[in-house]
Amino acid sequence: MSATAEQPAFDLADPAAYSFFQRENVRFSDTDMVGHVNNVAHVALVEAGRLAFAFDAAERAGVETGLVTFVRLEIDFRDDLYYPAAVRIGARVLRVGNSSFTVGIGVFDGDRCVSTSVNVLVHLGDDRRPAPLPDAMRSALERSRLGQP
Amino acid sequence: MSATAEQPAFDLADPAAYSFFQRENVRFSDTDMVGHVNNVAHVALVEAGRLAFAFDAAERAGVETGLVTFVRLEIDFRDDLYYPAAVRIGARVLRVGNSSFTVGIGVFDGDRCVSTSVNVLVHLGDDRRPAPLPDAMRSALERSRLGQP
Amino acid sequence: MSATAEQPAFDLADPAAYSFFQRENVRFSDTDMVGHVNNVAHVALVEAGRLAFAFDAAERAGVETGLVTFVRLEIDFRDDLYYPAAVRIGARVLRVGNSSFTVGIGVFDGDRCVSTSVNVLVHLGDDRRPAPLPDAMRSALERSRLGQP
Amino acid sequence: MSATAEQPAFDLADPAAYSFFQRENVRFSDTDMVGHVNNVAHVALVEAGRLAFAFDAAERAGVETGLVTFVRLEIDFRDDLYYPAAVRIGARVLRVGNSSFTVGIGVFDGDRCVSTSVNVLVHLGDDRRPAPLPDAMRSALERSRLGQP
């Protein structure tokens, strides 16, 4: 059932796979005693990109983001990231399910990929239980998945 | 008007000055590339201690904490702190004003003081504007200031 | 090749599966505007547990931890966590490979499981490339995997 | 001896007082359960601005930043900050001492000032004890203090 069991539809580590990017600065407080950006801070960057992508997709589609909960993260730490840096966080839908969808994210320092991740989100109804994706939201997610603007 | 302009009522760097302590672990993600605990993480430890103190004081006094806002922090970074460590965060009221009060906090690694800080808080009324401290809250704060249990 | 492709050797969400626990306080700064502990802070708690476990295992085995790098995290956010809370972070080896090993972690608020995660680490040689696990380290990891003290 | 005892040389809350600005995005993980940006995250933004300013000043002056330690922070939380936001962090030297100097920082959401702070730094010699500011560094700091580019 995990998204890793399937072949991803695009290469998460290739910046050319993404049309949406969020730019974020690495902060000094993101580093740790190893000298690089801490793994936890990598996850903060992924979250920043994931939410910017969600708000952008909702706005472009003219839909509400609705109540969406984040249920699973798979992240591969591919290379060290150092302070200072301004990274680009690419995001694109990997899979659209019935009530859930999956966003692939690559974080890039220049063209160097420092992490890739698979982010699983679930749409909730008013009773806060998983509910089918509304049509407009599903269409917007599908367009992202197909790499359409 | 700043609290630093007055002589503090006790030595913030002396663990014997405090009767309330909150214990917190330093986390690996609190460190930075200098090798020590990052200054921002020091402030997170101070916040953890300040709030634990406020909830404890309110509970002991049988009062609600009410709506309190944190308006000013003065912190002296006195010594390096390293991972791993379990610190004690001492907190005690320094000053009780009309609608505001000031909490002195010392963070200790063993008996070694790594930071001292002066934390200014303001009590807000239902209109979210500064409002006089309720009597029960004032009494609880005064007891802390005098070093009474 | 992912650890999720295999049946885990124990139930990550069952506190009885773990003999090692690290205790950590949730800090106020770990919360987010949704009102619960932020997903990024969940990952900081996992990191705190993972490293405490590694240092403990190394010390018990009388071995150096050596140079180990964290390469992959899979985390399932199972339930909301709220401030204040003192959590127990259980850690136990899931799999021992040639140069890599996998640690399963469950975070518990009381007996309620709030996250489970699979943490993949790689042992590096002096040239900072993956290198076979030293025998003493392998033995210590195997003991943890089998649930032995 | 505290910088607050003196009248600041410029209005820390006025964006027009600064010629150097660092831009930073507020991240979702910067928020807390009150709904706004957490006080600790405010301090992370101040640190991001302080270091960007120091590196910029050193580069413009053609000097090394040398070994500088951050010893004291005074911060006034002036207004709530919300996610999402892109803030401008203005920084300018307030005072140049013998071995220490003070940087004033204002964080702005648009033209709205959300915090002002006084940051005290000390220059260290090779023995890691306070040492007089090198001439080139002193000149660069003086230029910032006078509002010169």
Coordinates of C-alpha atoms in Angstrom, one line a residue, chain D residues 8 57 71 121 131 149:
Chain D
P8 CA 19.2 54.3 20.7
A57 CA 29.4 43.9 6.2
V71 CA 26.4 37.4 24.3
L121 CA 28.4 40.7 20.1
A131 CA 40.0 41.3 22.1
P149 CA 26.5 52.3 2.6

